[in-house]
Each structure stands twice: as structure tokens, then as C-alpha cells.
CSV table of C-alpha atoms in Angstrom, one decimal:
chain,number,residue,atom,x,y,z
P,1,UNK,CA,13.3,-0.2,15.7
P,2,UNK,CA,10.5,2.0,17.2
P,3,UNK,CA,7.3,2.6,14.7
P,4,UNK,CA,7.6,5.9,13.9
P,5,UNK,CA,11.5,5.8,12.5
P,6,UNK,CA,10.5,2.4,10.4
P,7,UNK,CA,7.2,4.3,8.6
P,8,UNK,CA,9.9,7.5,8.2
P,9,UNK,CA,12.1,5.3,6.4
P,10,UNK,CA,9.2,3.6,4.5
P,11,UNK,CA,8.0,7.2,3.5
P,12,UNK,CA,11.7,7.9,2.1
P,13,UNK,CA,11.8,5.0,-0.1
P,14,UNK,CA,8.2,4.8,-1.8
P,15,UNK,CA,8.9,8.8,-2.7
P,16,UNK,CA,12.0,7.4,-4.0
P,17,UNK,CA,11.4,4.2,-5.3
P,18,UNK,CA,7.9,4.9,-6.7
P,19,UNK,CA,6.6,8.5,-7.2
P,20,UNK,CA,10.1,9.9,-8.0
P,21,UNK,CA,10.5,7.0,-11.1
P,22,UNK,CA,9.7,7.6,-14.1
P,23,UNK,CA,9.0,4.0,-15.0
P,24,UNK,CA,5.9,4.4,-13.4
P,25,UNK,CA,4.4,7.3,-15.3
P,26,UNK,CA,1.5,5.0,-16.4
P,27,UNK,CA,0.4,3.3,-13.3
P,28,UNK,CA,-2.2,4.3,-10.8
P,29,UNK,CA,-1.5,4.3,-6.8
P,30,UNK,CA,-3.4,4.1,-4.4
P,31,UNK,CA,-2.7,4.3,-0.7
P,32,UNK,CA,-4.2,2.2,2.9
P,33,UNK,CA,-2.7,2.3,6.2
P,34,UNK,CA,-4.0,0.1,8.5
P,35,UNK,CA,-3.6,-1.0,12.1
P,36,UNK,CA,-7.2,-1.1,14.3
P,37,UNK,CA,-8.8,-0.1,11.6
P,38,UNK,CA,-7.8,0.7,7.6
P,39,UNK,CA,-8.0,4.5,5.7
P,40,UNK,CA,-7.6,5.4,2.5
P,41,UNK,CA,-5.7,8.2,0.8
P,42,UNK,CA,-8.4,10.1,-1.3
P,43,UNK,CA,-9.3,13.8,-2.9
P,44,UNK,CA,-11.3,15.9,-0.3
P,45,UNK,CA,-12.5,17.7,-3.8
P,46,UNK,CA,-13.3,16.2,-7.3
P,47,UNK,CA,-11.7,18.7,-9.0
P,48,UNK,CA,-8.8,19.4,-7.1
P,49,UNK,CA,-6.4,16.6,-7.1
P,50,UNK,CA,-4.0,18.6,-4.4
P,51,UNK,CA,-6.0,18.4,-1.7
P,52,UNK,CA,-6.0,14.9,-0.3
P,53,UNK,CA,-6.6,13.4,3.1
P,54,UNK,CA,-6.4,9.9,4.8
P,55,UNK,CA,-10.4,8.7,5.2
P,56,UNK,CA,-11.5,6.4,7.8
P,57,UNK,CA,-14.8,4.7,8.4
P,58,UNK,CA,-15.8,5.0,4.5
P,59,UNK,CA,-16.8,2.3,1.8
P,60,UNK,CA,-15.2,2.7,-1.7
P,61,UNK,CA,-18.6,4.0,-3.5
P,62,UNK,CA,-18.5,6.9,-1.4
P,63,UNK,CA,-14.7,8.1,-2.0
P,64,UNK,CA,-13.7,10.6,-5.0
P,65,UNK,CA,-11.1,9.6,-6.2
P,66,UNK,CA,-8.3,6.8,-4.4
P,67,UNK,CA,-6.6,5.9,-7.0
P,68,UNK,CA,-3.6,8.7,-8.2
P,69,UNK,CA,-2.3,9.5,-12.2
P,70,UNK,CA,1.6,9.6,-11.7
P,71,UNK,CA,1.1,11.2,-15.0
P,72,UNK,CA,-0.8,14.1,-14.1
P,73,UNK,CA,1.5,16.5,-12.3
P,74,UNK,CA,-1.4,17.4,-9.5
P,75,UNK,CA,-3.0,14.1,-8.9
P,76,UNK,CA,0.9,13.0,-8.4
P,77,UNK,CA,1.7,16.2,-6.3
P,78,UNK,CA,-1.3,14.7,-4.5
P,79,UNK,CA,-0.5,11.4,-3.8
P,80,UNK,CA,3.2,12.9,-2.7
P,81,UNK,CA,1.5,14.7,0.0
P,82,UNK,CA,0.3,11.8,1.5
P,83,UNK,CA,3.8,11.3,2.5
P,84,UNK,CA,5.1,14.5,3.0
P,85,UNK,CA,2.9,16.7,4.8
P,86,UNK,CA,1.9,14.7,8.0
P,87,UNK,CA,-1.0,13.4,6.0
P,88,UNK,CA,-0.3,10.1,7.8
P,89,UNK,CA,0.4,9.3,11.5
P,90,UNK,CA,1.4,6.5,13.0
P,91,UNK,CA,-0.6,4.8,15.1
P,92,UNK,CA,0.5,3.8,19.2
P,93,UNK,CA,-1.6,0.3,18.4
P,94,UNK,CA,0.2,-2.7,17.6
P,95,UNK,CA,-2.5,-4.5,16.0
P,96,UNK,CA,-2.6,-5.6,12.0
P,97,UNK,CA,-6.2,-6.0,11.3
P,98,UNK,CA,-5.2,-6.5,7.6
P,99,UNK,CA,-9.1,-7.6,7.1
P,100,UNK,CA,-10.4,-4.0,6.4
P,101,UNK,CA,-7.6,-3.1,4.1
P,102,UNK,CA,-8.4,-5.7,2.0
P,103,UNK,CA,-12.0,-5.5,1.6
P,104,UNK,CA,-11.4,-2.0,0.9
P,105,UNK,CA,-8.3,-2.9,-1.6
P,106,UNK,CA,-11.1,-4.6,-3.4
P,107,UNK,CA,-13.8,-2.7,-3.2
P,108,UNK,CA,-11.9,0.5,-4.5
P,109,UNK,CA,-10.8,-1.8,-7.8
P,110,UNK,CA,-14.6,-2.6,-8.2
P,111,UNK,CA,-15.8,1.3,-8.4
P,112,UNK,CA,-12.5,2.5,-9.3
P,113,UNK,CA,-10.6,0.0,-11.5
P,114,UNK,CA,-10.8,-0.2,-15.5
P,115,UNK,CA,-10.9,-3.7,-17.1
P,116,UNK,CA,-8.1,-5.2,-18.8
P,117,UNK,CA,-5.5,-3.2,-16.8
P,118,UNK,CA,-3.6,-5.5,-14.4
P,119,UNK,CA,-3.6,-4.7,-10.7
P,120,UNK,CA,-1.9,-5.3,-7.7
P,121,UNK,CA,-1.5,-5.2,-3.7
P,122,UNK,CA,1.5,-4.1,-2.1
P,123,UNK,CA,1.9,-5.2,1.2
P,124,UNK,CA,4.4,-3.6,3.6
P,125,UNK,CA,4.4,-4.8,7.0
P,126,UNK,CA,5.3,-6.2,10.2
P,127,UNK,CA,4.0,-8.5,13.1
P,128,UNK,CA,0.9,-10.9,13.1
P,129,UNK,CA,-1.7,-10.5,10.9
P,130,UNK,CA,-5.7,-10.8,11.6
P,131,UNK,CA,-7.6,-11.4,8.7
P,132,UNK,CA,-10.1,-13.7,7.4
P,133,UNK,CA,-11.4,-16.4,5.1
P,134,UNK,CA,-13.7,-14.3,3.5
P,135,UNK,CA,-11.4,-11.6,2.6
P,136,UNK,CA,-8.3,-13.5,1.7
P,137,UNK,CA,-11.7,-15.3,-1.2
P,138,UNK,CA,-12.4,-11.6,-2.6
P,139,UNK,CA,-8.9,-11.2,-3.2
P,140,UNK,CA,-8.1,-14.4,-5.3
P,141,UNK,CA,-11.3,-14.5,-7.0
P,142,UNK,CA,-10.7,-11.0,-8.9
P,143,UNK,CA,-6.9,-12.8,-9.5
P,144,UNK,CA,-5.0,-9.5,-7.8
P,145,UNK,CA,-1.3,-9.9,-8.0
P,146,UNK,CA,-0.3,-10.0,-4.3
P,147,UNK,CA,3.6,-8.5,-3.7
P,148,UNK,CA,4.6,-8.3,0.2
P,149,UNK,CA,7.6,-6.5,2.0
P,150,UNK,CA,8.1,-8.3,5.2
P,151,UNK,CA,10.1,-5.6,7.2
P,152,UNK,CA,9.9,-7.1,10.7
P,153,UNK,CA,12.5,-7.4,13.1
P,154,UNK,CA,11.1,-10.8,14.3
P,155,UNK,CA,10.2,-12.9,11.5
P,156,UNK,CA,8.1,-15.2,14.2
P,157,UNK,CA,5.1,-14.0,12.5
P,158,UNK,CA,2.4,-15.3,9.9
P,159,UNK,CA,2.5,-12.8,7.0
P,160,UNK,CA,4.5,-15.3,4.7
P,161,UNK,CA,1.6,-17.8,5.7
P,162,UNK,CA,-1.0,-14.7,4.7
P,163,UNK,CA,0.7,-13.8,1.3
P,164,UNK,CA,0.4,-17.5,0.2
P,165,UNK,CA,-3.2,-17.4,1.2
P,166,UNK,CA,-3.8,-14.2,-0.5
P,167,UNK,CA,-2.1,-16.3,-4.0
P,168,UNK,CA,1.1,-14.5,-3.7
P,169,UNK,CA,4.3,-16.4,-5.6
P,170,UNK,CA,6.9,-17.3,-3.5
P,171,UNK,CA,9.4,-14.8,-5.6
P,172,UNK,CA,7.1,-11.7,-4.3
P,173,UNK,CA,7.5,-12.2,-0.9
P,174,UNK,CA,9.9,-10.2,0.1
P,175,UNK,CA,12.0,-9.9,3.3
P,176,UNK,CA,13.1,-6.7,4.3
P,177,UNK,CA,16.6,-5.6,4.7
P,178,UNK,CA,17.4,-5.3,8.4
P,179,UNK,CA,20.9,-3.6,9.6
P,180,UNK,CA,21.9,-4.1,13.1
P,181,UNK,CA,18.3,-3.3,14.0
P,182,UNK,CA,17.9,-0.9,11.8
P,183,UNK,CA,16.0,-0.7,8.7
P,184,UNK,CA,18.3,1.0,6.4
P,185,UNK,CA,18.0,-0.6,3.4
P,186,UNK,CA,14.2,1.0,2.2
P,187,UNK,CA,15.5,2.0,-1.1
P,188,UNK,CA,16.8,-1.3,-1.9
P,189,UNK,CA,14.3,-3.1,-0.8
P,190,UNK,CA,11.9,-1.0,-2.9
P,191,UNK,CA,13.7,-1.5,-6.0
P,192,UNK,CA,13.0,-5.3,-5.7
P,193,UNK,CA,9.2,-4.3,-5.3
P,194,UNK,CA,9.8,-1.8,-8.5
P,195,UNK,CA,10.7,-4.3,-11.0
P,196,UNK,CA,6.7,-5.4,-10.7
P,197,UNK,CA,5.3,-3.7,-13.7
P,198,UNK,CA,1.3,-3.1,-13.3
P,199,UNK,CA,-1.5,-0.5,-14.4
P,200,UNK,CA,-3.1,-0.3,-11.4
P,201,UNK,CA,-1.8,-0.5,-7.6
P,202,UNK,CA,-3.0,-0.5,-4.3
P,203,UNK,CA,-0.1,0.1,-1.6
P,204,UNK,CA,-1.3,-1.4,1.9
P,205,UNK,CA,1.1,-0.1,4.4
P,206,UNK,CA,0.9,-1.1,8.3
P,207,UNK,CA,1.4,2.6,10.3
């Protein structure tokens, strides 16, 4: 299944799955696509939650506002938009430098994150992964729950090995559903992701 109909599909279910439940009224969400390099969903304004973008080439300190209220009716209208409006394109590279998204995961919960709320990473992805030692450490030092949706069509790949590295439990690596060749299933496979309950949430999403 070519790129750009698996990321349409992916689009689908998050709006489905995520922004469009109400269970999730009191988490955060955040948003990184990465594939040579990472960007982050953020406000192009501080006080105008509408107007997002997808930033590349910027360290956490210096973005607004990455991490979107679902219970604020703008900042969620915001974080929609990402999907919605073309904010994001799919990239012609086939690369998974996962490294940058990381760090960046990280460095947004540093500036961004308030203590005592539990966070997580959700990974959705396909292929081989690049990544290393170092970033795989920052992750499992600030003890981030790790949840990964493994929606290749060839499994031959090493992101199971990377979401045990990363301290993922074996129960939130996921395996996406695959019809015929076709990824059908995003809503499904969503719901499985959904039934994680956390505060804050970084989704990393390969584009």
C-alpha cells in the first residue's frame, strides 16, 4: 500500500479514534511526523490556538505551544487541522530517522509537560528504524510510557526490537491490521491504542 493512502487512513482514524472521543477530553496531544528529519505540530500565534503549522528545524524551548487541550474547543479545532487541512504531507523519502522525534518527544515534555501527570509516546509506523543509544536513555530515564502501532506490510523490520529498547510492554506493541494489502482496519486498530488512559501524549507518526 503506497504512503500517501496509508497516512490517509491513519488521518481517518486518529480524528476518529482520538479527537472525535470524548474520553479524551482531559488529555493533551501533541503531534511529530518524521522521516529525514522530525516536525512538530505547534501554534504560529500564542493567542490563537487555530492557527497551527508543522515546524521543522526547531528545539522545544523555542515552540509556543505543541501540546493541544482537547478541552478547549480552539486548541482542539487546532490540533484537528493538523489533519484536515493539508497541514501535513507525506514525504517521497523512505527513511525512519526516529532519533529526532525522540529527542524532540522529550524535550517538548521538559518545557511543556506538568509534573505528576503521566505521559506517553505513540508510535505509528512502518519499515526500519534509525535511532540511537542516547535517545532510546532520555526516553527511559523520564519513565515515558511507550505504545507502538506497527502498520507495515513487511514485518522484516526492527521496530518491535525499538519499542522494547524504548521500555515498551510487550501488550503495547501493537501490530496493525492488514487486509489483502490494505490497511483497512485504522479505526480498530486505534481503539486498541485508545484504551491507554494518560494526561499527556506525544503522537509520533512516520509520514
Amino acid at each position: 500500500m503506497n504512503k500517501g493512502n496509508r497516512y490517509s487512513q491513519i488521518q481517518n482514524g486518529i480524528v476518529n479514534s482520538i479527537i472525535n472521543d470524548k474520553t479524551f477530553i482531559n488529555t493533551k496531544f501533541g503531534i511529530i511526523t518524521f522521516s529525514d528529519t522530525a516536525l512538530v505540530g505547534d501554534r504560529n500565534y500564542i493567542d490563537n490556538p487555530k492557527d497551527v503549522s508543522m515546524k521543522g528545524n526547531i528545539s522545544a524551548s523555542n515552540l509556543l505551544q505543541p501540546l493541544f487541550s482537547l478541552t478547549d474547543l480552539n486548541s482542539k479545532d487546532g490540533f484537528r487541522q493538523l489533519f484536515q487541512t493539508n497541514k501535513i504531507i507525506t514525504s517521497e523519502s523512505n527513511h525512519r530517522n526516529i532519533n529526532e522525534a525522540l529527542l524532540l518527544a522529550n524535550d517538548i515534555y521538559k518545557c511543556f509537560g506538568e509534573e505528576n501527570k503521566n505521559r506517553a509516546i505513540i508510535i505509528l509506523t512502518s519499515g526500519e528504524m534509525k535511532y540511537s543509544v542516547e535517545a532510546i536513555k532520555f526516553i527511559k530515564e523520564q519513565q515515558i510510557k511507550v505504545i507502538t502501532l506497527d502498520i507495515s506490510d513487511d514485518k522484516d523490520n526492527n521496530i518491535e526490537k525499538l519499542h522494547g529498547q524504548l521500555g515498551g510492554n510487550l501488550n503495547d506493541y501493537i501490530i496493525g491490521t492488514i487486509d489483502g494489502g490494505n490497511y483497512n482496519s485504522v479505526n480498530y486498530d486505534m481503539s486498541k491504542v485508545e484504551k491507554n488512559r494518560f494526561a499527556r501524549v506525544v503522537l509520533m507518526l512516520t509520514i
